[in-house]
Short mmCIF file of C-alpha atoms in Angstrom, two decimals:
data_model
loop_
_atom_site.label_atom_id
_atom_site.label_comp_id
_atom_site.label_asym_id
_atom_site.label_seq_id
_atom_site.Cartn_x
_atom_site.Cartn_y
_atom_site.Cartn_z
CA MET A 1 23.27 9.65 -26.88
CA THR A 2 20.18 11.34 -27.83
CA ALA A 3 22.21 13.90 -30.03
CA PHE A 4 23.68 10.70 -31.96
CA PHE A 5 20.52 9.12 -32.62
CA GLN A 6 19.33 12.62 -33.85
CA SER A 7 22.25 12.83 -36.41
CA LEU A 8 21.00 9.85 -37.68
CA GLY A 9 17.84 11.63 -38.82
CA MET A 10 15.12 10.84 -35.95
CA ASN A 11 13.31 13.64 -34.36
CA HIS A 12 13.93 14.37 -30.97
CA ASP A 13 11.41 12.29 -29.12
CA TRP A 14 12.24 9.15 -31.05
CA ALA A 15 15.91 9.67 -30.59
CA TRP A 16 15.33 10.04 -26.86
CA GLY A 17 13.19 6.95 -26.81
CA VAL A 18 15.83 4.84 -28.56
CA ALA A 19 18.73 6.36 -26.74
CA THR A 20 16.99 5.45 -23.54
CA ILE A 21 16.36 1.62 -24.46
CA ALA A 22 19.99 1.46 -25.71
CA GLY A 23 21.41 2.82 -22.42
CA ILE A 24 19.08 0.41 -20.64
CA LEU A 25 20.64 -2.52 -22.51
CA LEU A 26 24.05 -0.96 -22.29
CA ILE A 27 23.67 -1.26 -18.49
CA ALA A 28 21.52 -4.33 -17.65
CA LEU A 29 23.53 -6.78 -20.02
CA PRO A 30 26.93 -5.75 -18.47
CA VAL A 31 25.39 -6.01 -15.08
CA MET A 32 24.09 -9.64 -15.81
CA LEU A 33 27.36 -10.59 -17.08
CA ALA A 34 28.91 -8.97 -13.93
CA VAL A 35 26.54 -11.04 -11.86
CA ALA A 36 27.64 -14.23 -13.48
CA MET A 37 31.10 -13.54 -12.99
CA ALA A 38 30.56 -12.28 -9.56
CA ILE A 39 29.22 -15.49 -8.68
CA TYR A 40 32.09 -17.27 -10.01
CA PHE A 41 34.50 -14.98 -8.07
CA ASP A 42 32.54 -15.31 -4.97
CA ARG A 43 32.93 -18.99 -5.06
CA LYS A 44 36.65 -18.96 -6.01
CA ILE A 45 37.28 -16.43 -3.00
CA TRP A 46 35.57 -18.71 -0.42
CA ALA A 47 37.40 -21.62 -1.90
CA ALA A 48 40.81 -20.06 -1.43
CA MET A 49 39.99 -19.03 2.12
CA ALA A 50 38.88 -22.83 2.75
CA LEU A 51 41.87 -23.96 1.23
CA ARG A 52 39.72 -25.52 -1.61
CA ARG A 53 39.74 -25.22 -5.28
CA GLY A 54 36.48 -23.95 -6.15
CA PRO A 55 34.81 -24.30 -9.32
CA ASN A 56 37.52 -25.35 -11.92
CA VAL A 57 35.84 -27.77 -14.25
CA VAL A 58 33.67 -25.88 -16.75
CA GLY A 59 35.72 -23.88 -19.01
CA PRO A 60 39.31 -22.43 -18.50
CA PHE A 61 39.91 -22.00 -14.82
CA GLY A 62 36.10 -22.83 -14.28
CA LEU A 63 35.18 -19.33 -15.93
CA LEU A 64 32.04 -20.77 -17.43
CA GLN A 65 30.69 -22.39 -14.22
CA SER A 66 27.79 -19.65 -13.69
CA PHE A 67 26.80 -20.00 -17.23
CA ALA A 68 26.52 -23.97 -16.88
CA ASP A 69 24.51 -23.37 -13.49
CA GLY A 70 22.19 -20.87 -15.47
CA LEU A 71 21.55 -23.30 -18.37
CA LYS A 72 20.82 -26.10 -15.71
CA VAL A 73 18.29 -24.19 -13.86
CA PHE A 74 16.83 -22.96 -16.94
CA LEU A 75 16.08 -26.63 -18.25
CA GLN A 76 14.59 -27.59 -14.98
CA GLU A 77 11.11 -27.85 -14.28
CA THR A 78 9.43 -24.94 -12.38
CA ILE A 79 7.49 -26.42 -9.41
CA ILE A 80 4.57 -24.39 -8.02
CA PRO A 81 3.29 -25.74 -4.70
CA SER A 82 -0.47 -26.47 -4.80
CA ALA A 83 -1.21 -24.61 -1.77
CA SER A 84 0.59 -21.60 -2.78
CA ASN A 85 -0.88 -18.33 -4.15
CA LYS A 86 0.23 -18.88 -7.73
CA GLY A 87 0.20 -15.16 -9.15
CA LEU A 88 2.17 -13.82 -6.26
CA PHE A 89 4.46 -16.89 -6.03
CA LEU A 90 5.50 -16.19 -9.67
CA ILE A 91 5.45 -12.41 -9.38
CA ALA A 92 7.90 -12.36 -6.27
CA PRO A 93 11.16 -13.33 -7.96
CA ILE A 94 10.24 -10.86 -10.88
CA ILE A 95 9.96 -7.96 -8.40
CA THR A 96 13.27 -8.96 -6.71
CA PHE A 97 15.15 -9.13 -10.02
CA THR A 98 13.56 -6.19 -11.86
CA VAL A 99 14.27 -4.03 -8.58
CA ALA A 100 17.78 -5.35 -8.41
CA LEU A 101 18.51 -3.92 -12.11
CA MET A 102 16.32 -0.62 -11.73
CA ALA A 103 18.53 1.09 -9.39
CA TRP A 104 21.56 1.03 -11.76
CA ALA A 105 19.76 3.75 -13.69
CA VAL A 106 21.35 6.52 -11.63
CA ILE A 107 24.94 5.17 -11.01
CA PRO A 108 27.14 7.35 -12.97
CA PHE A 109 29.71 5.34 -14.91
CA ASN A 110 31.85 8.29 -15.85
CA SER A 111 31.32 12.03 -15.87
CA GLY A 112 27.79 12.34 -17.06
CA ALA A 113 27.60 8.91 -18.29
CA VAL A 114 24.56 7.96 -16.40
CA LEU A 115 21.13 6.69 -17.67
CA ALA A 116 18.94 9.00 -15.62
CA ASP A 117 20.71 12.00 -14.51
CA ILE A 118 18.09 12.99 -12.16
CA ASN A 119 18.30 15.47 -8.90
CA VAL A 120 16.95 13.19 -6.61
CA GLY A 121 19.35 10.26 -7.43
CA LEU A 122 19.95 9.12 -4.03
CA LEU A 123 16.34 9.40 -2.89
CA TYR A 124 15.49 7.31 -5.95
CA ILE A 125 18.21 4.74 -4.84
CA LEU A 126 16.53 4.72 -1.37
CA ALA A 127 13.18 4.36 -2.89
CA ILE A 128 14.10 1.35 -5.08
CA SER A 129 16.03 -0.39 -2.36
CA SER A 130 12.91 -0.22 -0.01
CA LEU A 131 10.93 -2.05 -2.90
CA GLY A 132 13.49 -4.80 -2.78
CA VAL A 133 12.00 -6.24 0.42
CA TYR A 134 8.75 -6.79 -1.24
CA GLY A 135 10.12 -9.72 -3.35
CA VAL A 136 11.12 -11.38 -0.16
CA VAL A 137 7.96 -10.70 1.78
CA ILE A 138 5.53 -11.75 -0.95
CA ALA A 139 7.62 -14.81 -1.57
CA GLY A 140 7.56 -15.87 2.01
CA TRP A 141 3.83 -15.39 2.12
CA SER A 142 2.47 -16.81 -1.13
CA SER A 143 4.65 -20.09 -0.56
CA ASN A 144 1.90 -20.91 2.34
CA SER A 145 5.00 -22.63 4.00
CA LYS A 146 6.20 -22.12 7.55
CA TYR A 147 10.12 -21.46 7.04
CA PRO A 148 9.64 -19.09 4.05
CA PHE A 149 7.05 -17.28 6.07
CA PHE A 150 9.33 -16.88 8.96
CA SER A 151 12.08 -15.77 6.63
CA ALA A 152 9.78 -13.04 5.10
CA MET A 153 9.18 -11.68 8.57
CA ARG A 154 12.92 -11.42 9.46
CA ALA A 155 13.65 -9.88 6.14
CA SER A 156 11.04 -7.17 6.30
CA ALA A 157 12.04 -6.31 9.89
CA GLN A 158 15.68 -6.28 9.07
CA MET A 159 15.59 -4.25 6.07
CA ILE A 160 13.27 -1.74 7.57
CA SER A 161 15.67 -1.48 10.59
CA TYR A 162 18.79 -0.98 8.57
CA GLU A 163 17.13 1.51 6.04
CA VAL A 164 16.68 3.88 8.80
CA SER A 165 20.33 4.03 9.54
CA ILE A 166 21.38 4.02 5.92
CA GLY A 167 19.07 7.13 5.25
CA PHE A 168 20.90 9.03 8.05
CA ILE A 169 24.36 7.95 6.44
CA LEU A 170 23.31 9.23 3.22
CA ILE A 171 22.06 12.34 4.73
CA CYS A 172 25.55 12.94 6.01
CA VAL A 173 27.09 12.47 2.57
CA VAL A 174 24.16 14.75 0.80
CA LEU A 175 24.93 17.49 3.60
CA TRP A 176 28.49 17.27 2.58
CA ALA A 177 28.04 17.07 -1.11
CA GLY A 178 25.13 19.84 -1.07
CA THR A 179 23.44 17.63 -3.67
CA PHE A 180 21.26 14.48 -4.28
CA ASN A 181 22.58 13.97 -7.76
CA LEU A 182 25.03 11.12 -7.64
CA ASN A 183 27.17 12.55 -10.47
CA ASP A 184 27.60 15.93 -8.57
CA ILE A 185 28.44 13.89 -5.33
CA VAL A 186 31.14 12.22 -7.11
CA LEU A 187 32.28 15.62 -8.40
CA ALA A 188 32.28 17.01 -4.94
CA GLN A 189 34.81 14.24 -3.81
CA LYS A 190 37.59 15.47 -6.19
CA GLY A 191 40.74 16.27 -4.02
CA HIS A 192 38.46 16.01 -0.92
CA GLY A 193 41.16 14.17 1.37
CA LEU A 194 44.09 16.15 2.27
CA GLY A 195 43.55 17.98 -1.15
CA PHE A 196 44.77 15.09 -3.52
CA LEU A 197 42.88 11.97 -2.39
CA ASN A 198 39.41 11.60 -4.15
CA GLY A 199 36.65 10.40 -1.67
CA PHE A 200 34.67 11.22 1.21
CA ALA A 201 36.09 8.33 3.16
CA PHE A 202 39.18 10.27 3.66
CA ASN A 203 37.29 12.73 5.74
CA LEU A 204 37.63 12.26 9.11
CA LEU A 205 33.91 12.85 9.98
CA LEU A 206 32.51 10.78 7.19
CA PHE A 207 35.01 7.59 7.64
CA PRO A 208 32.81 6.30 10.37
CA MET A 209 29.70 6.82 8.04
CA TRP A 210 31.34 4.70 5.58
CA VAL A 211 32.38 1.90 7.95
CA MET A 212 28.59 1.83 9.19
CA PHE A 213 27.31 2.26 5.31
CA LEU A 214 29.44 -0.95 4.71
CA ILE A 215 28.08 -2.97 7.41
CA SER A 216 24.61 -1.69 6.70
CA SER A 217 24.84 -2.45 3.13
CA MET A 218 25.57 -6.11 4.07
CA ALA A 219 22.69 -6.19 6.40
CA GLU A 220 20.35 -4.56 3.61
CA THR A 221 21.46 -7.05 1.02
CA ALA A 222 20.87 -9.72 3.55
CA ARG A 223 24.46 -11.06 3.05
CA ALA A 224 26.64 -13.02 5.66
CA PRO A 225 27.03 -12.21 8.61
CA PHE A 226 23.36 -10.91 8.35
CA ASP A 227 21.84 -13.52 6.10
CA LEU A 228 19.22 -14.54 8.73
CA THR A 229 16.67 -14.57 6.00
CA GLU A 230 18.23 -17.71 4.65
CA ALA A 231 19.90 -19.16 7.67
CA GLU A 232 19.96 -22.81 6.43
CA SER A 233 20.56 -24.14 10.23
CA GLU A 234 17.14 -22.55 11.24
CA LEU A 235 15.04 -22.07 7.96
CA VAL A 236 15.97 -24.72 5.30
CA ALA A 237 16.58 -22.01 2.48
CA GLY A 238 14.43 -19.32 3.98
CA TYR A 239 11.99 -17.74 1.68
CA GLN A 240 13.56 -19.50 -1.25
CA THR A 241 12.54 -22.85 -0.14
CA GLU A 242 9.64 -23.63 -2.14
CA TYR A 243 11.26 -22.17 -5.32
CA SER A 244 12.81 -23.89 -8.21
CA SER A 245 14.44 -23.51 -11.44
CA MET A 246 14.44 -20.12 -13.16
CA SER A 247 12.13 -18.60 -10.28
CA PHE A 248 14.99 -19.60 -7.86
CA ALA A 249 17.58 -18.28 -10.35
CA LEU A 250 15.76 -14.81 -10.48
CA TYR A 251 16.37 -14.65 -6.66
CA TRP A 252 19.87 -15.80 -6.78
CA LEU A 253 20.81 -13.29 -9.61
CA GLY A 254 18.72 -10.42 -7.92
CA GLU A 255 20.75 -11.04 -4.69
CA TYR A 256 24.10 -10.46 -6.56
CA ALA A 257 22.93 -7.84 -8.53
CA ASN A 258 21.85 -6.07 -5.43
CA VAL A 259 25.34 -6.81 -3.76
CA LEU A 260 27.32 -5.41 -6.75
CA LEU A 261 24.85 -2.30 -6.57
CA MET A 262 25.87 -1.78 -2.87
CA CYS A 263 29.47 -2.18 -3.79
CA ALA A 264 28.87 0.55 -6.44
CA LEU A 265 27.09 2.93 -3.98
CA ASN A 266 30.08 2.27 -1.72
CA ALA A 267 32.49 3.32 -4.26
CA THR A 268 30.26 6.07 -5.45
CA LEU A 269 29.48 7.78 -2.16
CA PHE A 270 32.57 7.20 -0.31
CA PHE A 271 35.38 6.49 -2.75
CA GLY A 272 35.04 8.93 -5.58
CA GLY A 273 32.93 6.71 -7.92
CA TRP A 274 34.56 7.00 -11.27
CA LEU A 275 37.31 9.44 -10.16
CA PRO A 276 40.81 7.93 -9.92
CA PRO A 277 41.68 7.55 -6.35
CA VAL A 278 44.30 10.04 -6.26
CA ASP A 279 43.77 13.53 -7.91
CA TRP A 280 46.61 13.39 -10.49
CA ALA A 281 46.24 14.26 -14.09
CA PRO A 282 47.65 11.20 -15.61
CA LEU A 283 45.26 8.82 -13.84
CA TYR A 284 42.37 10.70 -15.56
CA TRP A 285 43.78 9.29 -18.80
CA ILE A 286 42.28 5.90 -17.81
CA PRO A 287 38.41 5.94 -18.37
CA GLY A 288 36.22 6.37 -15.40
CA TRP A 289 34.18 3.30 -15.63
CA ILE A 290 37.46 1.30 -15.27
CA TRP A 291 38.11 2.88 -12.05
CA LEU A 292 34.41 2.53 -10.89
CA PHE A 293 34.63 -1.26 -11.86
CA ALA A 294 38.01 -1.59 -9.98
CA LYS A 295 36.30 -0.11 -6.84
CA ILE A 296 33.25 -2.46 -7.18
CA ALA A 297 35.65 -5.21 -7.60
CA PHE A 298 37.48 -4.43 -4.56
CA PHE A 299 34.07 -3.95 -2.37
CA PHE A 300 32.81 -7.07 -3.64
CA PHE A 301 35.95 -8.78 -2.42
CA VAL A 302 35.27 -7.23 0.98
CA PHE A 303 31.88 -8.81 0.87
CA SER A 304 32.97 -12.15 0.05
CA TRP A 305 35.99 -11.85 2.44
CA VAL A 306 33.42 -11.07 5.16
CA LYS A 307 31.12 -13.95 4.20
CA ALA A 308 33.87 -16.41 4.22
CA THR A 309 35.28 -15.57 7.90
CA VAL A 310 32.58 -14.01 9.93
CA PRO A 311 29.82 -16.25 11.61
CA ARG A 312 26.40 -15.67 11.40
CA TYR A 313 24.65 -13.07 13.68
CA ARG A 314 21.88 -13.93 16.17
CA TYR A 315 18.60 -12.23 15.44
CA ASP A 316 18.46 -10.20 18.55
CA GLN A 317 22.03 -9.17 17.84
CA LEU A 318 21.11 -7.83 14.38
CA MET A 319 18.43 -5.84 15.89
CA ARG A 320 20.61 -4.52 18.45
CA LEU A 321 23.21 -3.42 16.15
CA GLY A 322 20.55 -1.63 13.96
CA TRP A 323 18.41 0.15 16.40
CA LYS A 324 20.86 0.62 19.39
CA VAL A 325 24.07 1.28 17.75
CA PHE A 326 23.76 2.40 14.25
CA LEU A 327 20.69 4.52 14.79
CA PRO A 328 21.88 6.84 17.23
CA VAL A 329 25.39 6.80 16.01
CA SER A 330 24.26 7.95 12.72
CA LEU A 331 21.94 10.52 14.15
CA GLY A 332 24.40 11.86 16.10
CA PHE A 333 26.67 12.21 13.08
CA VAL A 334 23.97 13.99 11.04
CA VAL A 335 23.99 16.63 14.03
CA LEU A 336 27.83 16.66 14.05
CA VAL A 337 28.33 17.02 10.22
CA SER A 338 25.63 19.77 9.82
CA GLY A 339 26.93 21.48 12.74
CA TYR A 340 30.61 21.34 11.65
CA LEU A 341 29.35 22.51 8.14
CA MET A 342 27.44 25.46 9.67
CA LEU A 343 30.48 26.68 11.41
CA THR A 344 32.54 26.44 8.36
CA ARG A 345 31.22 26.44 5.09
CA TYR A 346 27.93 28.25 5.71
CA SER A 347 29.18 30.73 8.39
CA ALA A 348 28.84 33.83 6.12
CA MET B 1 1.35 13.38 -26.18
CA ILE B 2 3.19 10.94 -24.17
CA HIS B 3 2.24 13.05 -21.24
CA VAL B 4 -1.38 12.63 -21.68
CA ILE B 5 -0.87 8.76 -22.28
CA ALA B 6 1.14 8.75 -19.11
CA PHE B 7 -1.37 10.58 -17.23
CA TYR B 8 -4.25 8.41 -17.94
CA LEU B 9 -2.12 5.48 -17.45
CA PHE B 10 -1.06 6.23 -13.81
CA ALA B 11 -4.41 7.91 -13.07
CA PHE B 12 -6.21 4.81 -14.28
CA VAL B 13 -3.90 2.28 -12.50
CA THR B 14 -4.26 4.31 -9.32
CA LEU B 15 -8.02 4.35 -9.27
CA ALA B 16 -8.42 0.72 -10.43
CA SER B 17 -5.90 -0.60 -7.50
CA ALA B 18 -7.66 1.84 -5.30
CA VAL B 19 -11.00 0.34 -6.05
CA LEU B 20 -9.35 -3.30 -5.61
CA VAL B 21 -7.98 -2.37 -2.17
CA ILE B 22 -11.56 -2.47 -0.91
CA MET B 23 -12.76 -4.95 -3.25
CA ALA B 24 -10.14 -7.81 -2.58
CA ARG B 25 -11.21 -10.69 -0.42
CA ASN B 26 -7.75 -11.32 0.95
CA PRO B 27 -6.41 -8.64 3.19
CA VAL B 28 -2.67 -9.21 1.92
CA HIS B 29 -3.98 -8.55 -1.82
CA SER B 30 -5.53 -5.40 -0.53
CA VAL B 31 -2.38 -4.12 0.78
CA LEU B 32 -0.58 -5.22 -2.32
CA TRP B 33 -3.09 -3.14 -4.43
CA LEU B 34 -2.55 -0.19 -1.94
CA ILE B 35 1.29 -0.62 -2.76
CA LEU B 36 0.29 -0.40 -6.43
CA ALA B 37 -1.99 2.63 -5.90
CA PHE B 38 0.80 4.44 -3.94
CA PHE B 39 3.33 3.64 -6.61
CA ASN B 40 1.23 5.10 -9.41
CA ALA B 41 0.42 8.10 -7.38
CA ALA B 42 4.18 8.58 -7.26
CA GLY B 43 4.15 8.49 -10.81
CA LEU B 44 1.56 11.30 -11.26
CA MET B 45 3.77 13.13 -8.92
CA VAL B 46 6.66 12.94 -11.35
CA LEU B 47 4.59 14.00 -14.14
CA LEU B 48 3.66 17.06 -12.34
CA GLY B 49 7.27 17.82 -11.83
CA ALA B 50 7.39 17.24 -8.02
CA GLU B 51 10.06 14.42 -8.11
CA PHE B 52 10.85 14.87 -4.56
CA ILE B 53 7.48 14.30 -3.53
CA ALA B 54 7.19 11.03 -5.55
CA MET B 55 10.33 9.86 -4.18
CA LEU B 56 9.34 10.54 -0.64
CA LEU B 57 5.94 8.91 -1.28
CA VAL B 58 7.83 5.72 -2.49
CA ILE B 59 10.15 5.76 0.37
CA VAL B 60 7.92 6.49 3.30
CA TYR B 61 4.61 5.06 2.21
CA VAL B 62 5.73 2.06 0.04
CA GLY B 63 8.96 1.37 1.74
CA ALA B 64 8.11 1.63 5.16
CA VAL B 65 4.16 2.13 6.09
CA ALA B 66 3.04 -0.66 3.68
CA VAL B 67 5.81 -2.96 4.78
CA LEU B 68 4.37 -2.62 8.29
CA PHE B 69 0.85 -3.12 7.04
CA LEU B 70 1.98 -6.24 5.30
CA PHE B 71 3.75 -7.41 8.32
CA VAL B 72 0.71 -7.20 10.44
CA VAL B 73 -1.67 -8.36 7.85
CA MET B 74 0.15 -11.45 6.90
CA MET B 75 0.13 -12.54 10.55
CA LEU B 76 -3.69 -12.31 11.03
CA ASP B 77 -5.68 -15.33 11.04
CA ILE B 78 -8.34 -14.39 8.46
CA ASP B 79 -11.73 -15.58 8.92
CA PHE B 80 -13.42 -14.47 5.68
CA ALA B 81 -17.08 -15.19 6.78
CA GLU B 82 -16.77 -12.88 9.74
CA LEU B 83 -15.11 -10.18 7.49
CA ARG B 84 -18.09 -10.27 5.25
CA ALA B 85 -20.53 -10.15 8.04
CA GLY B 86 -19.02 -6.87 9.38
CA PHE B 87 -19.59 -5.34 5.85
CA VAL B 88 -23.18 -4.15 6.74
CA ARG B 89 -22.48 -3.13 9.97
CA ASN B 90 -19.67 -0.57 9.21
CA ALA B 91 -20.94 0.34 5.83
CA PRO B 92 -22.77 3.67 7.07
CA LEU B 93 -19.72 4.91 8.84
CA GLY B 94 -17.67 3.94 5.69
CA LEU B 95 -20.11 5.80 3.54
CA LEU B 96 -19.98 9.00 5.97
CA ILE B 97 -16.21 9.12 5.54
CA ALA B 98 -16.38 8.59 1.92
CA VAL B 99 -18.98 11.49 1.60
CA ILE B 100 -16.73 13.66 3.74
CA LEU B 101 -13.73 13.02 1.78
CA ALA B 102 -15.63 13.91 -1.57
CA ILE B 103 -16.97 17.17 -0.13
CA GLU B 104 -13.37 17.99 0.75
CA LEU B 105 -12.30 17.18 -2.80
CA PHE B 106 -15.16 19.15 -4.17
CA VAL B 107 -14.27 22.22 -1.94
CA GLY B 108 -10.70 21.93 -2.89
CA VAL B 109 -11.34 21.85 -6.56
CA VAL B 110 -13.84 24.98 -6.22
CA ALA B 111 -11.47 26.92 -4.28
CA ASN B 112 -8.62 26.10 -6.62
CA SER B 113 -10.76 27.17 -9.61
CA ALA B 114 -11.78 30.55 -7.79
CA GLY B 115 -8.01 31.49 -7.38
CA LYS B 116 -4.68 29.69 -6.85
CA ALA B 117 -3.30 29.68 -3.15
CA SER B 118 -0.07 31.32 -3.33
CA LEU B 119 2.59 29.35 -1.38
CA GLY B 120 5.24 31.86 -2.36
CA THR B 121 8.72 32.06 -0.89
CA ALA B 122 10.53 33.16 2.39
CA ASP B 123 10.38 36.89 1.61
CA GLY B 124 7.06 36.79 0.01
CA SER B 125 8.49 37.45 -3.54
CA GLY B 126 6.17 34.90 -5.17
CA ALA B 127 7.01 31.43 -6.51
CA SER B 128 10.44 29.75 -6.36
CA PRO B 129 12.61 30.78 -9.34
CA ALA B 130 12.70 28.22 -12.10
CA GLY B 131 15.77 26.02 -12.28
CA ALA B 132 15.78 25.58 -8.56
CA SER B 133 15.37 22.07 -7.76
CA ASN B 134 12.34 20.84 -5.79
CA ILE B 135 14.35 20.03 -2.86
CA GLU B 136 15.69 23.41 -2.37
CA ALA B 137 12.59 25.04 -2.98
CA ILE B 138 10.93 22.83 -0.50
CA GLY B 139 13.72 23.31 2.00
CA ALA B 140 13.89 27.01 1.58
CA LEU B 141 10.18 27.38 2.34
CA LEU B 142 10.04 24.76 5.36
CA TYR B 143 12.88 26.32 7.26
CA SER B 144 11.79 29.89 6.64
CA ARG B 145 7.89 30.50 6.22
CA TYR B 146 6.74 27.24 7.63
CA LEU B 147 9.30 27.23 10.25
CA PHE B 148 7.14 27.02 13.33
CA LEU B 149 4.64 24.72 11.56
CA PHE B 150 7.51 22.54 10.75
CA GLU B 151 8.86 22.28 14.18
CA ALA B 152 5.32 21.75 15.52
CA ALA B 153 4.85 18.71 13.20
CA GLY B 154 8.40 17.38 14.58
CA ILE B 155 7.40 17.83 18.09
CA ILE B 156 4.02 16.05 17.56
CA LEU B 157 5.73 13.39 15.75
CA LEU B 158 8.30 13.17 18.77
CA VAL B 159 5.46 12.94 21.39
CA ALA B 160 3.66 10.33 19.25
CA MET B 161 6.90 8.21 19.05
CA ILE B 162 7.55 8.54 22.91
CA GLY B 163 3.99 7.62 23.62
CA ALA B 164 4.22 4.48 21.46
CA ILE B 165 7.18 3.68 23.38
CA VAL B 166 5.56 4.32 26.68
CA LEU B 167 2.59 2.38 25.92
CA THR B 168 4.28 -0.78 24.56
CA HIS B 169 7.21 -0.84 26.80
CA ARG B 170 7.09 -3.69 29.41
CA GLN B 171 9.57 -4.77 32.26
CA ARG B 172 9.78 -8.50 32.20
CA SER B 173 11.06 -10.07 35.45
CA GLY B 174 12.97 -13.30 35.26
CA VAL B 175 14.89 -12.77 31.97
CA ARG B 176 18.60 -12.26 31.75
CA PRO B 177 19.14 -10.10 28.80
CA GLN B 178 22.60 -10.17 27.34
CA ASN B 179 24.87 -7.45 28.68
CA ILE B 180 27.34 -6.84 25.69
CA ALA B 181 29.47 -4.49 27.51
CA ASP B 182 30.01 -6.69 30.38
CA GLN B 183 30.92 -9.63 27.99
CA ILE B 184 33.46 -7.45 26.26
CA ALA B 185 35.00 -6.25 29.48
CA ARG B 186 35.37 -9.67 30.70
CA ARG B 187 38.96 -10.98 30.80
CA PRO B 188 40.39 -14.47 30.84
CA GLY B 189 41.57 -14.08 34.40
CA GLU B 190 38.21 -13.52 35.87
CA ALA B 191 36.67 -16.32 33.98
CA THR B 192 39.18 -19.15 34.26
CA ILE B 193 41.89 -20.52 36.93
CA ASN B 194 44.95 -22.67 36.22
CA THR B 195 45.17 -25.22 39.09
CA ARG B 196 47.37 -28.09 39.64
CA PRO B 197 45.31 -30.26 41.78
CA ASP B 198 46.86 -33.28 43.43
CA VAL B 199 45.53 -36.93 42.69
CA GLY B 200 42.25 -37.79 44.10
CA GLN B 201 41.83 -34.05 45.74
CA GLY B 202 39.59 -32.46 43.25
CA VAL B 203 39.11 -28.63 42.85
CA GLN B 204 37.35 -26.42 44.97
CA LEU B 205 35.41 -23.70 43.25
#
């Protein structure tokens, strides 16, 4: 894109700056739109699983429900509790929302169609997702209220626990792909399964890693069945209890942007990202971003499906799963994968 | 030009937030300023072209260490008066540490201007080739020239981890923890019986 703006007569620095801003808008605005639609589809899927109709009043099939909700919260009054820490109370939702959008910078939408093609892409994702916890923790503390505080405690312990196993799972993928760059990881998956299926998930050694990554990504985004940070039966609404209007909506949007990001990561790391599912030439005529969107939509359906059907975990069960099951298993798989690669690929 | 602006921005914010870490009245604010300082230090690392170090700084310090700090500090019952009373008592020790750190910085700068330390590569052929990424260069160095130091660091961390577990582990009697394997292995036949008792006889369990 820099070259395009240079052809309009800008020098390189200006063209780069304008291209970057255009790229940010090209990613952030569709993500926002996708979040609005994701909320709608989420509600429709739960409704279908509970034999209800779901949102069906605003617009055709209720498609505009999310926008109506957005307008509603936008017009509401922002209530700041008098005992809260005002500055931090207002910064917290901004952090959550910003961080949820930042990680999209390294997701490749097509061959080379990525905002920041950096060679530490996966580490960047890890770094950004580790920042996500601050929005929740600061909200819980600055609200100066019991339930948000409990929720913040839970959130920080939960996210740290699952980040460890996610780190090991990602190391397995990186070992196999031989790079941290997400675009190269996608390319490394071309024809990986049986010579014609695109995706690391078709590898017997990496398939268990994908299953664990899917579950960990639900825990990392605090989605059901791991939504203990906002367990309504115990904590009212968790860290969001004291929030209202737009500051609440930012959490809402940020949560869904994070869920979509995790779906995109599932697709990119294990199911070939923008590659078609089968390595067959005519399928490459369909643009890569359509394949990526289809995969994201599929994983989003899995997320809603799980949320609609699986009961919530108990907190000690959540910790047990993270530390006693996922951590040792993923650590074992790091040894297994690196051992296998040493014996095959690198045994020169 | 933009490099210079970015450097001074990151450097200024790092220093300012580092000062605010010790000036803030509220320990939670201190930790948050510390996080900002880490983050801007990571920005400086990116400017140096050490993106791997920058990402590690964010993942390890911002993502894990500072969260644990925050976790502990948030749960403290803070008595501000007592905190300020301790300032005079602890000031000499703090000053001593500050002076030692300043001397170390000074020695480092002098040594660097006298001649750069050559980190080199595994076979001693000088710096890593341009074009090789950070990660590859660091990996090649860590697993060859600094292999034993690296392994030693790993063993020290392992010992520290085991030590922490041993120190904090306690056996409590009188609790009945959930045994997941037992629960899953249990079959309906072990837990339920079908009986057809006569009227007025009841069931013997």
